[in-house]
Amino acid sequence: MKILSKLLFLIFLLILILPTSLSASGEPYNYRETWNSWTDYQRYVYLWGFSDARKQIWVDISGIIKEFREDKTLSLYELKSLIDLTNKIAIIETNASITDYEEINIGLQPVDLKVIRDIMNDLYKEPANSYISFQTMIFIAKDKLAGKPIENKLIEERKSIKEAEEKMQELLTK
């Protein structure tokens, strides 16, 4: 079981690291087209599954770290760092603070997935966002919900997709 969990963790990391999905023809995948073909219920179910999978990650990561550390538990500060790290990949954020008594207080900040869905609906109305992956768009929608500026992120994503497409075309024509 330990090997399987490590393997799943490595696969997950690879998925996070891989650039935008390109088809064999070098064309980027049109996420907007797929998103718009789904009903609001199907979009919600997708986000629900995505969120559930992400919630489990920090538990899995802490278990894997414990295995690598030969069963030594994480200190409160290491646990807080781990929670802060996993918040970068979770829809539902976990607040962690360490008290004067060296206790850790953990609280969840639930996000209404229907609100994320509706923000994504609006973002995918823009044809320029067609090739931004669901995963990336979820976090852009989460940032927008939090009141953070998103225009630069959208521009960077579009630029990154264009560069990846150009590199793929270059490789295919060599």
Coordinates of C-alpha atoms in Angstrom, one line a residue, residues 15-114:
I15 CA -0.2 16.0 -13.7
L16 CA 0.3 19.3 -11.9
I17 CA 3.6 20.0 -13.6
L18 CA 2.6 19.1 -17.1
P19 CA 1.7 22.0 -19.4
T20 CA -1.6 22.6 -21.1
S21 CA -2.8 19.5 -22.9
L22 CA -2.1 19.5 -26.6
S23 CA -3.6 17.1 -29.0
A24 CA -1.3 15.0 -31.3
S25 CA -1.9 17.6 -34.0
G26 CA -0.4 20.3 -31.9
E27 CA -3.8 22.0 -31.4
P28 CA -4.7 22.9 -27.8
Y29 CA -7.7 21.2 -26.3
N30 CA -10.8 23.4 -26.4
Y31 CA -12.0 23.4 -22.8
R32 CA -14.5 26.1 -23.4
E33 CA -16.3 23.9 -26.0
T34 CA -16.5 21.0 -23.6
W35 CA -17.6 23.2 -20.7
N36 CA -20.3 24.8 -22.7
S37 CA -21.6 21.4 -23.9
W38 CA -22.3 20.3 -20.3
T39 CA -25.4 21.2 -18.3
D40 CA -25.0 23.3 -15.1
Y41 CA -25.6 20.1 -13.1
Q42 CA -22.8 18.3 -15.0
R43 CA -20.4 21.2 -14.4
Y44 CA -21.3 21.1 -10.7
V45 CA -20.7 17.4 -10.5
Y46 CA -17.3 17.9 -12.1
L47 CA -16.4 20.6 -9.6
W48 CA -17.6 18.4 -6.7
G49 CA -15.4 15.5 -7.8
F50 CA -12.5 17.8 -8.3
S51 CA -13.0 19.3 -4.9
D52 CA -13.4 15.9 -3.2
A53 CA -10.2 14.7 -4.7
R54 CA -8.3 17.8 -3.7
K55 CA -9.6 17.6 -0.1
Q56 CA -8.0 14.2 0.3
I57 CA -4.6 15.4 -0.9
W58 CA -3.3 17.0 2.2
V59 CA -4.2 13.9 4.3
D60 CA -2.4 11.8 1.7
I61 CA 0.6 14.1 1.6
S62 CA 1.0 14.1 5.4
G63 CA 0.9 10.3 5.4
I64 CA 3.5 10.1 2.7
I65 CA 5.8 12.5 4.5
K66 CA 5.4 10.5 7.6
E67 CA 6.4 7.3 5.7
F68 CA 9.5 9.0 4.3
R69 CA 10.4 10.2 7.8
E70 CA 10.2 6.7 9.2
D71 CA 7.0 7.2 11.1
K72 CA 8.0 10.4 12.9
T73 CA 5.0 12.7 13.1
L74 CA 5.0 16.2 11.8
S75 CA 5.6 19.0 14.2
L76 CA 2.9 21.7 14.5
Y77 CA 5.0 24.0 12.4
E78 CA 5.5 21.4 9.7
L79 CA 1.8 20.6 9.7
K80 CA 0.9 24.3 9.3
S81 CA 3.4 24.5 6.4
L82 CA 1.9 21.5 4.8
I83 CA -1.6 22.9 5.1
D84 CA -0.4 26.2 3.6
L85 CA 1.1 24.3 0.7
T86 CA -1.9 22.2 0.0
N87 CA -4.1 25.3 0.1
K88 CA -2.4 26.2 -3.2
I89 CA -4.0 23.1 -4.8
A90 CA -7.4 23.0 -2.9
I91 CA -10.7 24.6 -3.7
I92 CA -11.8 24.5 -0.1
E93 CA -9.1 26.2 2.0
T94 CA -8.0 25.1 5.4
N95 CA -6.9 27.8 7.9
A96 CA -4.2 26.8 10.2
S97 CA -2.8 28.8 13.1
I98 CA -0.6 27.8 16.0
T99 CA -1.5 29.2 19.4
D100 CA 0.7 30.2 22.2
Y101 CA 0.0 26.8 23.8
E102 CA 1.5 25.1 20.7
E103 CA -1.8 23.8 19.6
I104 CA -2.9 24.0 16.0
N105 CA -6.3 25.4 15.2
I106 CA -7.7 24.2 11.9
G107 CA -10.8 25.5 10.2
L108 CA -12.3 25.0 6.8
Q109 CA -13.5 27.9 4.5
P110 CA -16.1 26.2 2.3
V111 CA -16.6 27.6 -1.1
D112 CA -19.9 27.2 -2.9
L113 CA -19.1 25.2 -5.9
K114 CA -22.2 26.7 -7.7

